């Protein structure tokens, strides 16, 4: 089967375009990665180059040894993924130690995987472990309203979680564990990857101050839907704070407890004080 004919590649390309259409991917902003299933690799095994050069990941992810990932390319534009996928995205394989990668398909005009590869792979390593292999998608987007909030709210998990939960009734159901926040850090390296992956032990969403958001999920729909929901809540909060200095009414902690009971989700008490 041709790589571009597989469902997972088509779904990946669609998600890139969905993010572009939302306005979250100016220029080369944002990146996406998918941990490919063995059955999906079997469909395209004849199309992969397993002799290409091995390069350093820049961190160590032994929990991902031998895994294949579909990822966006460094410096590539989400806007162009649907127009020329073979130029914009690639499949990489992680070596037996979890320290190097090789490009097995894509990036036909040269290049390397996303500059945020250390964050993507460290998040994948944590999520593969804590979800028993269920989570496969890590998505980084420059969501406008979430970024705006990082200038006016304290950079604390509890504050962001409660404010976003209060912004729309479905929020605590969609992200019952809450969201984590990373202080401003230099992007692209191991330090921000370590800080983000630590939050991914606990949350499916990590907000990078003055930069964007990372989301993790089982598949493309759930992961895009998660980030979409969080950003929509942020948009509502931005509008509320633009209209009023303080809210006249809101969803209370007791309301959240009732919601959790009816929808069968567990909301940490630490966020309900
Ligand atoms: O340009 O989003 O964080 C890609 C990025 C880096
Ligand atoms: Zn970014």
mmCIF file of N, CA and C in Angstrom, residues 54-114:
data_model
loop_
_atom_site.group_PDB
_atom_site.id
_atom_site.type_symbol
_atom_site.label_atom_id
_atom_site.label_comp_id
_atom_site.label_asym_id
_atom_site.label_seq_id
_atom_site.Cartn_x
_atom_site.Cartn_y
_atom_site.Cartn_z
ATOM 1 N N UNK A 54 21.325 7.530 11.138
ATOM 2 C CA UNK A 54 20.781 7.697 12.498
ATOM 3 C C UNK A 54 21.247 9.029 13.061
ATOM 4 N N UNK A 55 20.324 9.766 13.681
ATOM 5 C CA UNK A 55 20.681 11.073 14.259
ATOM 6 C C UNK A 55 20.222 11.147 15.715
ATOM 7 N N UNK A 56 20.892 12.002 16.501
ATOM 8 C CA UNK A 56 20.535 12.125 17.921
ATOM 9 C C UNK A 56 19.160 12.761 18.097
ATOM 10 N N UNK A 57 18.365 12.187 19.003
ATOM 11 C CA UNK A 57 17.070 12.789 19.346
ATOM 12 C C UNK A 57 17.289 14.030 20.203
ATOM 13 N N UNK A 58 18.346 14.010 21.041
ATOM 14 C CA UNK A 58 18.595 15.147 21.948
ATOM 15 C C UNK A 58 18.090 14.853 23.344
ATOM 16 N N UNK A 59 17.533 13.671 23.532
ATOM 17 C CA UNK A 59 17.135 13.203 24.849
ATOM 18 C C UNK A 59 17.033 11.685 24.760
ATOM 19 N N UNK A 60 16.663 11.070 25.868
ATOM 20 C CA UNK A 60 16.635 9.614 25.896
ATOM 21 C C UNK A 60 15.211 9.126 26.160
ATOM 22 N N UNK A 61 14.698 8.260 25.281
ATOM 23 C CA UNK A 61 13.334 7.739 25.435
ATOM 24 C C UNK A 61 13.335 6.211 25.278
ATOM 25 N N UNK A 62 13.959 5.507 26.243
ATOM 26 C CA UNK A 62 14.071 4.045 26.108
ATOM 27 C C UNK A 62 12.716 3.347 26.017
ATOM 28 N N UNK A 63 11.673 3.970 26.577
ATOM 29 C CA UNK A 63 10.334 3.371 26.516
ATOM 30 C C UNK A 63 9.756 3.344 25.105
ATOM 31 N N UNK A 64 10.450 3.984 24.153
ATOM 32 C CA UNK A 64 9.931 4.049 22.775
ATOM 33 C C UNK A 64 10.836 3.303 21.794
ATOM 34 N N UNK A 65 11.739 2.480 22.322
ATOM 35 C CA UNK A 65 12.707 1.838 21.412
ATOM 36 C C UNK A 65 11.978 1.039 20.327
ATOM 37 N N UNK A 66 12.458 1.234 19.080
ATOM 38 C CA UNK A 66 11.890 0.488 17.955
ATOM 39 C C UNK A 66 10.555 1.007 17.441
ATOM 40 N N UNK A 67 10.004 2.044 18.091
ATOM 41 C CA UNK A 67 8.692 2.559 17.652
ATOM 42 C C UNK A 67 8.851 3.466 16.424
ATOM 43 N N UNK A 68 7.795 3.506 15.617
ATOM 44 C CA UNK A 68 7.733 4.387 14.446
ATOM 45 C C UNK A 68 6.753 5.528 14.729
ATOM 46 N N UNK A 69 7.095 6.727 14.262
ATOM 47 C CA UNK A 69 6.230 7.899 14.441
ATOM 48 C C UNK A 69 6.042 8.626 13.118
ATOM 49 N N UNK A 70 4.828 9.119 12.912
ATOM 50 C CA UNK A 70 4.576 10.054 11.807
ATOM 51 C C UNK A 70 4.622 11.448 12.417
ATOM 52 N N UNK A 71 5.478 12.336 11.899
ATOM 53 C CA UNK A 71 5.654 13.671 12.506
ATOM 54 C C UNK A 71 5.749 14.748 11.426
ATOM 55 N N UNK A 72 5.375 15.969 11.816
ATOM 56 C CA UNK A 72 5.556 17.108 10.922
ATOM 57 C C UNK A 72 7.041 17.480 10.887
ATOM 58 N N UNK A 73 7.455 18.143 9.808
ATOM 59 C CA UNK A 73 8.860 18.503 9.624
ATOM 60 C C UNK A 73 9.198 19.847 10.248
ATOM 61 N N UNK A 74 10.442 19.982 10.664
ATOM 62 C CA UNK A 74 10.924 21.248 11.222
ATOM 63 C C UNK A 74 10.883 22.338 10.148
ATOM 64 N N UNK A 75 10.335 23.486 10.493
ATOM 65 C CA UNK A 75 10.275 24.602 9.545
ATOM 66 C C UNK A 75 9.181 24.460 8.500
ATOM 67 N N UNK A 76 8.448 23.352 8.532
ATOM 68 C CA UNK A 76 7.374 23.142 7.551
ATOM 69 C C UNK A 76 6.084 23.820 8.029
ATOM 70 N N UNK A 77 5.251 24.192 7.055
ATOM 71 C CA UNK A 77 4.028 24.931 7.368
ATOM 72 C C UNK A 77 2.816 23.980 7.381
ATOM 73 N N UNK A 78 2.022 24.037 8.446
ATOM 74 C CA UNK A 78 0.789 23.228 8.477
ATOM 75 C C UNK A 78 -0.062 23.511 7.236
ATOM 76 N N UNK A 79 -0.050 24.756 6.790
ATOM 77 C CA UNK A 79 -0.831 25.162 5.617
ATOM 78 C C UNK A 79 -0.511 24.323 4.393
ATOM 79 N N UNK A 80 0.749 23.846 4.318
ATOM 80 C CA UNK A 80 1.183 23.120 3.108
ATOM 81 C C UNK A 80 1.079 21.606 3.226
ATOM 82 N N UNK A 81 0.757 21.094 4.415
ATOM 83 C CA UNK A 81 0.768 19.635 4.600
ATOM 84 C C UNK A 81 -0.199 18.959 3.634
ATOM 85 N N UNK A 82 -1.406 19.514 3.497
ATOM 86 C CA UNK A 82 -2.416 18.903 2.623
ATOM 87 C C UNK A 82 -2.033 19.045 1.143
ATOM 88 N N UNK A 83 -1.255 20.092 0.814
ATOM 89 C CA UNK A 83 -0.880 20.355 -0.579
ATOM 90 C C UNK A 83 0.289 19.472 -1.011
ATOM 91 N N UNK A 84 1.240 19.237 -0.118
ATOM 92 C CA UNK A 84 2.439 18.476 -0.464
ATOM 93 C C UNK A 84 2.936 17.689 0.756
ATOM 94 N N UNK A 85 2.173 16.655 1.119
ATOM 95 C CA UNK A 85 2.524 15.927 2.356
ATOM 96 C C UNK A 85 3.930 15.335 2.347
ATOM 97 N N UNK A 86 4.366 14.819 1.195
ATOM 98 C CA UNK A 86 5.685 14.169 1.176
ATOM 99 C C UNK A 86 6.837 15.142 1.422
ATOM 100 N N UNK A 87 6.569 16.432 1.188
ATOM 101 C CA UNK A 87 7.580 17.457 1.466
ATOM 102 C C UNK A 87 7.530 17.911 2.924
ATOM 103 N N UNK A 88 6.362 17.741 3.574
ATOM 104 C CA UNK A 88 6.105 18.402 4.860
ATOM 105 C C UNK A 88 6.182 17.485 6.075
ATOM 106 N N UNK A 89 5.968 16.191 5.868
ATOM 107 C CA UNK A 89 5.892 15.281 7.022
ATOM 108 C C UNK A 89 6.817 14.085 6.794
ATOM 109 N N UNK A 90 7.062 13.313 7.843
ATOM 110 C CA UNK A 90 7.942 12.146 7.688
ATOM 111 C C UNK A 90 7.588 11.060 8.697
ATOM 112 N N UNK A 91 8.059 9.846 8.373
ATOM 113 C CA UNK A 91 7.987 8.739 9.339
ATOM 114 C C UNK A 91 9.401 8.534 9.875
ATOM 115 N N UNK A 92 9.521 8.513 11.207
ATOM 116 C CA UNK A 92 10.830 8.244 11.815
ATOM 117 C C UNK A 92 10.747 6.968 12.657
ATOM 118 N N UNK A 93 11.895 6.314 12.792
ATOM 119 C CA UNK A 93 12.003 5.130 13.659
ATOM 120 C C UNK A 93 13.000 5.441 14.773
ATOM 121 N N UNK A 94 12.665 5.033 15.994
ATOM 122 C CA UNK A 94 13.560 5.223 17.145
ATOM 123 C C UNK A 94 14.442 3.980 17.278
ATOM 124 N N UNK A 95 15.714 4.192 17.631
ATOM 125 C CA UNK A 95 16.653 3.057 17.701
ATOM 126 C C UNK A 95 16.446 2.201 18.968
ATOM 127 N N UNK A 96 17.279 1.194 19.140
ATOM 128 C CA UNK A 96 17.091 0.221 20.224
ATOM 129 C C UNK A 96 17.427 0.770 21.606
ATOM 130 N N UNK A 97 18.084 1.937 21.649
ATOM 131 C CA UNK A 97 18.388 2.540 22.949
ATOM 132 C C UNK A 97 17.437 3.689 23.275
ATOM 133 N N UNK A 98 16.698 4.155 22.273
ATOM 134 C CA UNK A 98 15.828 5.316 22.489
ATOM 135 C C UNK A 98 16.603 6.617 22.480
ATOM 136 N N UNK A 99 17.724 6.647 21.761
ATOM 137 C CA UNK A 99 18.542 7.869 21.739
ATOM 138 C C UNK A 99 18.699 8.458 20.341
ATOM 139 N N UNK A 100 18.446 7.674 19.318
ATOM 140 C CA UNK A 100 18.592 8.154 17.942
ATOM 141 C C UNK A 100 17.342 7.852 17.135
ATOM 142 N N UNK A 101 17.211 8.610 16.024
ATOM 143 C CA UNK A 101 16.098 8.353 15.110
ATOM 144 C C UNK A 101 16.640 8.312 13.685
ATOM 145 N N UNK A 102 15.888 7.660 12.795
ATOM 146 C CA UNK A 102 16.203 7.734 11.370
ATOM 147 C C UNK A 102 14.911 8.060 10.610
ATOM 148 N N UNK A 103 15.052 8.800 9.502
ATOM 149 C CA UNK A 103 13.893 9.137 8.671
ATOM 150 C C UNK A 103 13.672 8.003 7.673
ATOM 151 N N UNK A 104 12.476 7.398 7.726
ATOM 152 C CA UNK A 104 12.194 6.217 6.880
ATOM 153 C C UNK A 104 11.323 6.537 5.674
ATOM 154 N N UNK A 105 10.657 7.685 5.725
ATOM 155 C CA UNK A 105 9.766 8.068 4.608
ATOM 156 C C UNK A 105 9.504 9.587 4.730
ATOM 157 N N UNK A 106 9.264 10.240 3.595
ATOM 158 C CA UNK A 106 8.844 11.648 3.596
ATOM 159 C C UNK A 106 10.003 12.628 3.597
ATOM 160 N N UNK A 107 9.681 13.910 3.789
ATOM 161 C CA UNK A 107 10.657 15.000 3.708
ATOM 162 C C UNK A 107 11.527 14.823 2.461
ATOM 163 N N UNK A 108 10.844 14.621 1.320
ATOM 164 C CA UNK A 108 11.550 14.253 0.083
ATOM 165 C C UNK A 108 12.498 15.341 -0.404
ATOM 166 N N UNK A 109 12.275 16.580 0.044
ATOM 167 C CA UNK A 109 13.177 17.658 -0.359
ATOM 168 C C UNK A 109 14.175 18.004 0.744
ATOM 169 N N UNK A 110 14.368 17.090 1.656
ATOM 170 C CA UNK A 110 15.316 17.299 2.751
ATOM 171 C C UNK A 110 14.642 17.873 3.980
ATOM 172 N N UNK A 111 15.432 17.965 5.052
ATOM 173 C CA UNK A 111 14.901 18.507 6.301
ATOM 174 C C UNK A 111 14.960 17.487 7.415
ATOM 175 N N UNK A 112 14.410 17.895 8.557
ATOM 176 C CA UNK A 112 14.411 16.986 9.714
ATOM 177 C C UNK A 112 13.072 17.081 10.414
ATOM 178 N N UNK A 113 12.807 16.130 11.313
ATOM 179 C CA UNK A 113 11.520 16.186 12.020
ATOM 180 C C UNK A 113 11.419 17.430 12.901
ATOM 181 N N UNK A 114 10.210 17.711 13.354
ATOM 182 C CA UNK A 114 9.923 18.892 14.162
ATOM 183 C C UNK A 114 11.014 19.263 15.174
#
